[in-house]
XYZ file of C-alpha atoms in Angstrom:
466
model
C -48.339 41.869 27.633
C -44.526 40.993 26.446
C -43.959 42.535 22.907
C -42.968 40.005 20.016
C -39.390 40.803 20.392
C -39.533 39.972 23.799
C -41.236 36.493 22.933
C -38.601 35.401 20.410
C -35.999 36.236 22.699
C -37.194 34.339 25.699
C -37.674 31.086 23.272
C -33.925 31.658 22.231
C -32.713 31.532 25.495
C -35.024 28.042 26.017
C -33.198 26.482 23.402
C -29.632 27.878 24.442
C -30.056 26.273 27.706
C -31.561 22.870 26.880
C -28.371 22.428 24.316
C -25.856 23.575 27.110
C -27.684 20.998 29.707
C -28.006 18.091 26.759
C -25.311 15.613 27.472
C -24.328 14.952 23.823
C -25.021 16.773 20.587
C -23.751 14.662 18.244
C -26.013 13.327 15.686
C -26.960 9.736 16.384
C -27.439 7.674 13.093
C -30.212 4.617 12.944
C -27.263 3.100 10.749
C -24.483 3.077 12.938
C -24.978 -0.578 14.174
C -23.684 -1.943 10.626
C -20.830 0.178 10.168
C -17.556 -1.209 10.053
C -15.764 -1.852 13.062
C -12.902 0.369 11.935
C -15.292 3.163 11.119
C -17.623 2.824 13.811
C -14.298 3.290 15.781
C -13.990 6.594 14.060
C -17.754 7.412 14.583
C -17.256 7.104 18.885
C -13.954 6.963 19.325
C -15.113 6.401 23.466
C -16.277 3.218 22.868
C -14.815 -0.193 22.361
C -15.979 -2.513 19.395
C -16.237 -5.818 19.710
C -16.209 -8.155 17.459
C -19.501 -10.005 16.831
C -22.566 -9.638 13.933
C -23.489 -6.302 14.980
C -20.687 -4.280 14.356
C -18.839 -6.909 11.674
C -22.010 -7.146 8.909
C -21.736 -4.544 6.111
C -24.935 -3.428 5.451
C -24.299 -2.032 1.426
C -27.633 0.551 2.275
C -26.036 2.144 4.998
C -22.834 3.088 3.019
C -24.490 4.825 0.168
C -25.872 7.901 2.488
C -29.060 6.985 1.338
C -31.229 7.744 4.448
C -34.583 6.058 2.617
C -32.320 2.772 2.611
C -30.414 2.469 5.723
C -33.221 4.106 7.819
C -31.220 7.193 9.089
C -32.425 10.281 10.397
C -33.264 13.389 7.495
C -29.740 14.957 8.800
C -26.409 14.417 6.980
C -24.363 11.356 6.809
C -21.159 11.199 8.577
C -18.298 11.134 5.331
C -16.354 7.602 4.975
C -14.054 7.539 7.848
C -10.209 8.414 7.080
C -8.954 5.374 7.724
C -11.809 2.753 5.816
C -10.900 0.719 3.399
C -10.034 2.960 -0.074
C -12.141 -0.135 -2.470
C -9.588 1.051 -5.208
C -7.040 2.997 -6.560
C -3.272 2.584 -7.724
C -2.064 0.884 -4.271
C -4.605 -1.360 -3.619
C -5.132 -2.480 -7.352
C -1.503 -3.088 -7.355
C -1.426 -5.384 -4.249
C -4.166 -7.038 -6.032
C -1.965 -7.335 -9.155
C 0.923 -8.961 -6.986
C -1.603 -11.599 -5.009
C -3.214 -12.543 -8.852
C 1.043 -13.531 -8.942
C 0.935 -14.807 -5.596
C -1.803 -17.595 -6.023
C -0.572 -18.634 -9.656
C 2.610 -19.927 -8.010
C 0.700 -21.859 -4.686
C -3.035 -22.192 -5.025
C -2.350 -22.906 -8.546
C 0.480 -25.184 -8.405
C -1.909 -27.270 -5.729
C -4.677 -27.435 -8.823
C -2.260 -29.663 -10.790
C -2.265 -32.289 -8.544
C -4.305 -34.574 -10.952
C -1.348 -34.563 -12.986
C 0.974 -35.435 -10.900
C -0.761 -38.501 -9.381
C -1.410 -39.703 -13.124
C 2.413 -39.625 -13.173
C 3.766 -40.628 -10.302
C 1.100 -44.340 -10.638
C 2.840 -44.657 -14.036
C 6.237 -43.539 -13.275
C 8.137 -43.249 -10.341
C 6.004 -44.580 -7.947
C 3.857 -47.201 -9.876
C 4.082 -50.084 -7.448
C 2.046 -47.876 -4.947
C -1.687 -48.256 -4.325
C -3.681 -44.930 -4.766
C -4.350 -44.273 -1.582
C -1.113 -44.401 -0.643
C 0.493 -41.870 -3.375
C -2.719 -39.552 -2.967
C -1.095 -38.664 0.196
C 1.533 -36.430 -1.674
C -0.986 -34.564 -3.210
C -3.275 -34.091 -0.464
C -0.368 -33.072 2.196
C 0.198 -30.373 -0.164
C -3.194 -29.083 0.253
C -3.349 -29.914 3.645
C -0.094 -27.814 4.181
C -0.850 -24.947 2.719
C -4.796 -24.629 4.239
C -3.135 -25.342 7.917
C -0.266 -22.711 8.051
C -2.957 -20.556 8.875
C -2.427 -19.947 12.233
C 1.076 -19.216 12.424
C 0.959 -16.940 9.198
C -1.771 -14.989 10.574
C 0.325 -14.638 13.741
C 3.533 -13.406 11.994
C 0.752 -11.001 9.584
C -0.920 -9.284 12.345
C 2.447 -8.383 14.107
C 4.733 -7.992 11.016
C 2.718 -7.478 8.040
C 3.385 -9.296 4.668
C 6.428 -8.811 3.910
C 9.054 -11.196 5.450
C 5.652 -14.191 5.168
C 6.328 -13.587 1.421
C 10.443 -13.522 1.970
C 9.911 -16.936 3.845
C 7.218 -18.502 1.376
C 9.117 -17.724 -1.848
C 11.987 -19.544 -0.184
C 10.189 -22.713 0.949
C 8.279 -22.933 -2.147
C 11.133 -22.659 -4.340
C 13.516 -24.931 -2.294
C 11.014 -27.398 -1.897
C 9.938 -27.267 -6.158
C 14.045 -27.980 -6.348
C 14.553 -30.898 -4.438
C 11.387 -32.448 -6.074
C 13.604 -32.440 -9.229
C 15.861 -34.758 -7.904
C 13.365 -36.808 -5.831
C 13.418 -40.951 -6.479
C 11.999 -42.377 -2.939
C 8.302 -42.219 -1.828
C 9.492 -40.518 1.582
C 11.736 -38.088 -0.593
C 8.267 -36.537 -2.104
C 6.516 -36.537 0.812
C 9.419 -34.288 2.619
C 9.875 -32.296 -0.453
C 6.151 -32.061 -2.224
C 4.513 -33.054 0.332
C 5.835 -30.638 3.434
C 8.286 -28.106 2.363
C 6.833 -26.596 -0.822
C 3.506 -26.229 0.830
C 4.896 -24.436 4.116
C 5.994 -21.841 1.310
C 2.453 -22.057 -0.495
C 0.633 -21.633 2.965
C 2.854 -18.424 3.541
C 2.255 -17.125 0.113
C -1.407 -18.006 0.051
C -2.608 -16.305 3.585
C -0.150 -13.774 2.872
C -1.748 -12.220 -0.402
C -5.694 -13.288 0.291
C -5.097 -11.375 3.290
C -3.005 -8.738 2.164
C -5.834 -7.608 0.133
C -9.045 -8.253 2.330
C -7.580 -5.105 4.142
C -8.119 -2.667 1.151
C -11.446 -3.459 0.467
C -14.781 -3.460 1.947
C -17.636 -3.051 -0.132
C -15.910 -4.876 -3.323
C -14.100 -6.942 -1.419
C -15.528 -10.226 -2.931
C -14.425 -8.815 -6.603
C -10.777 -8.428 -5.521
C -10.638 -11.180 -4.135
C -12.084 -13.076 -7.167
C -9.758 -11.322 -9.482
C -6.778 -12.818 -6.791
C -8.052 -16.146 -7.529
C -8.224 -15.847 -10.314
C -4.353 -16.553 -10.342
C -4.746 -19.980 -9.063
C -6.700 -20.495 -12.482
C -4.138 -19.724 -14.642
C -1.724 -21.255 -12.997
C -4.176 -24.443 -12.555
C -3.887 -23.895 -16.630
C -0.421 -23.014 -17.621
C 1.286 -25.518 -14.923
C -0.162 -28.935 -15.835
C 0.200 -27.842 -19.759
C 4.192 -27.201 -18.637
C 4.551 -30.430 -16.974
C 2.497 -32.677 -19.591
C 4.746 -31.080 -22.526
C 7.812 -30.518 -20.839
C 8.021 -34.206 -19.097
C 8.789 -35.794 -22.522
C 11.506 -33.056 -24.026
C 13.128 -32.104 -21.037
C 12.353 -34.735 -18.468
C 11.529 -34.814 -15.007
C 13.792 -32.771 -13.283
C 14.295 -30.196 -15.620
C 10.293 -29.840 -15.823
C 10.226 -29.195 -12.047
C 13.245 -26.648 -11.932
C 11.186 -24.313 -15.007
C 8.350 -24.157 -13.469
C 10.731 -23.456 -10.017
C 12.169 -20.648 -12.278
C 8.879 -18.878 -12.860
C 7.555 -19.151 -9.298
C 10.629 -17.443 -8.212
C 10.365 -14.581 -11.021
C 6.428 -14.441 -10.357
C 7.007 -13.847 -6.834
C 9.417 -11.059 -6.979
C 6.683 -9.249 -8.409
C 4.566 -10.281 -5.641
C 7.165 -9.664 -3.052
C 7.545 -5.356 -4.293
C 3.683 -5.298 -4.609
C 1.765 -6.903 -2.163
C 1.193 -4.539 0.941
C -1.181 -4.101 4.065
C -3.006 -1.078 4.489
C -3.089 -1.883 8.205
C -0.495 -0.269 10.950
C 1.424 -3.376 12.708
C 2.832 -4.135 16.100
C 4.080 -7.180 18.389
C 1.344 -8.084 20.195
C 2.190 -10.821 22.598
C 0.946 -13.904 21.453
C -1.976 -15.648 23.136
C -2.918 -19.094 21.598
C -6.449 -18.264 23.161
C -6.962 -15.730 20.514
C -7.519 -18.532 18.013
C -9.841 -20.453 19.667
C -11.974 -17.229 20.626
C -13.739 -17.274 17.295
C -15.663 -20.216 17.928
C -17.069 -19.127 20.425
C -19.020 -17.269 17.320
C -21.518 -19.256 16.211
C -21.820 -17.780 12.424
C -18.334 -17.934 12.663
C -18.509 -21.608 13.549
C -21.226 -22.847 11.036
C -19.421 -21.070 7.903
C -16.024 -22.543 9.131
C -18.077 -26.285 9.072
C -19.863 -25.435 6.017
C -16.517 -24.705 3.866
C -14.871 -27.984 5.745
C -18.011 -30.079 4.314
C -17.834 -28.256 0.325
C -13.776 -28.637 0.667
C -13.940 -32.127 1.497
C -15.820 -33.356 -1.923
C -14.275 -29.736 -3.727
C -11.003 -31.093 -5.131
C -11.740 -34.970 -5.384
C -13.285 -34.030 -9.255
C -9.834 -31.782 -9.693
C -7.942 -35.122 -9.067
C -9.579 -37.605 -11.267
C -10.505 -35.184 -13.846
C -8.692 -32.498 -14.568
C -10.651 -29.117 -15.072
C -9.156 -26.407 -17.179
C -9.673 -22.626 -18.280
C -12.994 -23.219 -16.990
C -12.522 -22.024 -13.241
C -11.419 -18.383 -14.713
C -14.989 -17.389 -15.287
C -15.806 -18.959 -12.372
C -13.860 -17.424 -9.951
C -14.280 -13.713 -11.553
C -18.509 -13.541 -12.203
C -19.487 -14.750 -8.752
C -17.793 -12.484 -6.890
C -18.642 -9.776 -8.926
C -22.372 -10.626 -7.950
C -21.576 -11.877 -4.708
C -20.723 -7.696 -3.994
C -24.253 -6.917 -5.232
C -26.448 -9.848 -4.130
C -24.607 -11.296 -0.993
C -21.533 -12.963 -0.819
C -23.169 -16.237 1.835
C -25.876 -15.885 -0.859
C -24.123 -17.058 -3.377
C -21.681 -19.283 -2.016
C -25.053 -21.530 -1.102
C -26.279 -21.395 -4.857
C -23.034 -22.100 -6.371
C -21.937 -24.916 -3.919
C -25.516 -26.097 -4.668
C -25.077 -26.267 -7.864
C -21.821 -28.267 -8.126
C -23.863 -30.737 -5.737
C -26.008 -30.728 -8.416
C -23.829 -31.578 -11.565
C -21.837 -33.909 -9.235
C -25.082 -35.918 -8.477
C -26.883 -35.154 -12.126
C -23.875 -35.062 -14.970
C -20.731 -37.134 -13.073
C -22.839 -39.644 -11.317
C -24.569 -41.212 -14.448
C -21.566 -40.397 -17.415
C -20.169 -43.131 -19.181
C -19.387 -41.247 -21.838
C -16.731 -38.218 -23.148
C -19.905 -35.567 -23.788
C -21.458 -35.719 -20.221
C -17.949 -35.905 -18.666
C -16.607 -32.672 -20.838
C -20.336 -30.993 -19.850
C -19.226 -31.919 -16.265
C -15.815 -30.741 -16.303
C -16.990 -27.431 -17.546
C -19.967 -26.210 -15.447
C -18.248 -27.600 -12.340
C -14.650 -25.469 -12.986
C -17.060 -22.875 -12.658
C -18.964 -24.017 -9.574
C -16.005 -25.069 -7.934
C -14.264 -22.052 -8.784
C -16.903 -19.805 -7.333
C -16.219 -21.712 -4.074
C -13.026 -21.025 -3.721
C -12.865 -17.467 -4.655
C -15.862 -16.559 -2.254
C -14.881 -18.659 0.862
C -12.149 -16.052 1.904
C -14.852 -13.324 1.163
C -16.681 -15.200 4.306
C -14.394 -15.071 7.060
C -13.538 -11.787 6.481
C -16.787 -10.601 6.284
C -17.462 -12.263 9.531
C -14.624 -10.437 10.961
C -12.720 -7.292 12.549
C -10.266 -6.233 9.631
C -7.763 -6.067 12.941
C -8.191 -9.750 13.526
C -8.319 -10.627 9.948
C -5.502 -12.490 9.775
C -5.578 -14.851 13.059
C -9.627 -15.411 12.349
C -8.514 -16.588 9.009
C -5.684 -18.839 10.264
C -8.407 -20.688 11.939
C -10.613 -20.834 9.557
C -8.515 -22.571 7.136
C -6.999 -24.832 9.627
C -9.871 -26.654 10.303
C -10.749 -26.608 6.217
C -7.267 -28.083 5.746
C -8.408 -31.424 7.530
C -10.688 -31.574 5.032
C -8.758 -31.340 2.208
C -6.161 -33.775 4.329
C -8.431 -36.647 4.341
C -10.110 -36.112 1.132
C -8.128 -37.350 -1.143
C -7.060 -40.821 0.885
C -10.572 -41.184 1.024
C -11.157 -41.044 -2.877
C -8.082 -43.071 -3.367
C -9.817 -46.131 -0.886
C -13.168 -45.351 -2.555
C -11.281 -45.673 -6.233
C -8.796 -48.134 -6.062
C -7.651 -48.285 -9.382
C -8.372 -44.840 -11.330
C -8.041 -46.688 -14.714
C -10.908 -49.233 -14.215
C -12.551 -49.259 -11.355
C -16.041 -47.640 -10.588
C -16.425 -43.991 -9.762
C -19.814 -44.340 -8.068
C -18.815 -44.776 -4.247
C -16.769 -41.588 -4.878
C -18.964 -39.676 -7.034
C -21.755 -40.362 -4.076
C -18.956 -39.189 -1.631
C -18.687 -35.953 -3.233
C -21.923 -34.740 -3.701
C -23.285 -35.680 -0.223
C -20.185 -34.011 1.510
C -20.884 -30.998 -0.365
C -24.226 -30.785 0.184
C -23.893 -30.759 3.999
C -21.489 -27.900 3.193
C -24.572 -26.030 1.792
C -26.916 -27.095 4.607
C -24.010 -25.468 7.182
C -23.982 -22.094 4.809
C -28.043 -22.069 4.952
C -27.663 -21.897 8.593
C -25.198 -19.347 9.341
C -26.788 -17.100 6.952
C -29.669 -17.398 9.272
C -28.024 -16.964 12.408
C -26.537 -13.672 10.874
C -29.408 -12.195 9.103
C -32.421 -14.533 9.492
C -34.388 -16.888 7.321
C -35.570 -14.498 4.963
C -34.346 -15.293 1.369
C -33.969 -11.513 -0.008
C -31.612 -10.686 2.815
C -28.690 -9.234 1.510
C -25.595 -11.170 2.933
């Protein structure tokens, strides 16, 4: 009979050889399927990841290390991969402090645009209908949503450096010449077309700029960006009201030309990618290939839908310091509860004070209840739609995947505002019922199109976290 000694050493030698013969020994991790692509790259560097919903959903569990939450095994969790997104620090809070500068000077100049349509049917262009001046103001959102593409081209090879170079130029040459604009066709060249081609370049520029150094709080970051188009959706409409009668016209439009340009030489030194870039030949396939995707495809319609009713209430009445708070909370939650999650409530609840407080208002009170729950909503909206696309996306593709995400929103916004102006011929007097029934149906299909993609990507349960 084989002494103890004998025994142990026999069962060592069993488990020697069935690790030598095992073809891998590297832990496998239940959680690995909702990494992030980049880190799941890191994780098996042998293997290619694709794009799609099982390797692009962050799953918040599995990036604690908590193996009771993301269902991993009882051995240790791989540490964050080298290259993942830092979700803080100097450099990224910095880039986030040069996009907040960014969007003042584009997104933000684009929320005045209720002003300026006051203005130009009273002043320079008063023998006009509506719906033909509206056109100004919605080519400059149209503009600056469909310079997508070719900004997330010149991003993914080049980074954001000479997009900002270019869209501080346009934007400022373009703010210039609509100082000294008389003719209809002189602001549609100048307002209309070559301040928004800076805008666009700005706007992609810095929302994307800063997707790439966050992850987990990436909705947050990109609600405090945002946030910039609220301020300047503040200060710039305040500037042209008071300035207008002191100054006049032109001068108004060369100050507030004066502090985009000094706002985005701030933006210009600090707004960065975290990503490495190189040419990659360009491929006009690679835009299309995302709808083949179809959560990518029903959260691209649902933002067209909310878009197209979003900025008729920003026209024809003009929402103030309001869409701060409302583009900072949400996506503070949105990190913790889901960002799809609440992009449905909160675009279901400005369908809901469209329909319930704009709708029946023939009074000041409803109308200043109104103005302030929806610069919330509405704000919300805006500040989580980028949060979508990129969460639907490889950080590597970011940019192009957003390109064509906002071009198709941009028709939206495009044929919005005509719309409103055929709806509401004369602003003054007329009803607001056809348009106020416009807005809140639009929308509403927005939120059915969100409802939808949320179950494509997670399923129908309403607890899921996404």
């Amino acid at each position: 009979m084989p002494s103890i000694p004998e025994i142990q050493h026999s069962a060592e030698s069993v488990v020697t050889e069935s690790i030598e013969q095992s073809p891998s020994t590297t832990p496998v991790y239940s959680s690995s399927a909702h990494l992030n692509p980049e880190d799941a790259k890191q994780e098996h560097p042998h293997k290619e990841i694709q794009p799609g919903p099982q390797t692009i959903l962050e799953d918040e569990s599995s990036q604690t290390g908590d193996p009771e939450k993301s269902g991993a095994t009882t051995q240790s969790v791989p540490a964050k991969a080298p290259d993942a997104p830092p979700d803080g620090g100097l450099k990224a809070w910095m880039v986030v402090l040069g996009a907040f500068c960014g969007l003042f000077v584009s997104f933000g100049w684009i929320n005045c645009i209720g002003v300026f349509l006051d203005y130009y049917k009273t002043h320079q262009l008063q023998d006009l209908p509506t719906s033909t001046v509206t056109w100004i103001t919605s080519l400059e959102i149209f503009m600056m949503f469909f310079g997508g593409p070719i900004v997330g081209v010149f991003f993914d090879n080049f980074g954001p450096r000479w997009v900002l170079i270019a869209g501080t130029f346009f934007h400022v040459f373009g703010l210039m010449m609509v100082s000294i604009s008389k003719e209809y066709y002189q602001f549609i060249l100048a307002q209309g077309v070559c301040s928004p081609i800076g805008t666009s370049a700005i706007f992609h520029g810095c929302l994307t700029s800063v997707s790439t150094w966050f992850r987990r709080r990436r909705a947050l970051a990109l609600g405090v960006t945002t946030c910039g188009s609220s301020v300047g959706g503040v200060i710039f409409p305040i500037m042209v009201a008071r300035l207008i009668p002191i100054v006049g016209f032109g001068w108004t439009m060369r100050i507030c030309g004066f502090l985009s340009l000094g706002l985005l030489v701030i933006a210009n030194l600090t707004v960065q990618s975290r990503l490495q870039h190189h040419r990659k030949p360009f491929r006009p396939l690679d835009f299309v290939r995302p709808l083949r995707e179809l959560p990518f495809v029903l959260t691209t319609a649902g933002t067209f839908f909310v878009y197209w009713g979003l900025f008729l209430p920003f026209a024809f009445i003009p929402t103030q310091a309001e869409r701060i708070l409302g583009r900072l909370v949400p996506p503070y939650l949105a990190d913790l509860f889901g960002r799809f999650n609440l992009m449905m409530l909160t675009s279901l609840f400005s369908v809901i004070i469209v329909l319930a407080l704009w709708l029946p208002s023939r009074s000041n009170a409803p109308a200043i209840v109104f103005t302030s729950l929806y610069g919330f909503s509405s704000g919300a909206a805006v500040s989580l739609a980028p949060a979508l696309v990129a969460q639907i996306s490889d950080l590597r593709e970011i940019g192009v995947r957003s390109g064509t995400y906002f071009c198709i929103v941009s028709f939206a916004a495009l044929t919005g505002m005509p719309i409103a102006g055929a709806l509401l011929p004369d602003p003054l007097h007329g009803s607001y019922l056809k348009l106020e029934i416009f807005c809140g149906v639009v929308m509403f299909g927005g939120v059915v199109f969100y409802i939808l993609a949320k179950g494509r990507i997670s399923g129908w349960g309403l607890m899921h976290k996404v």
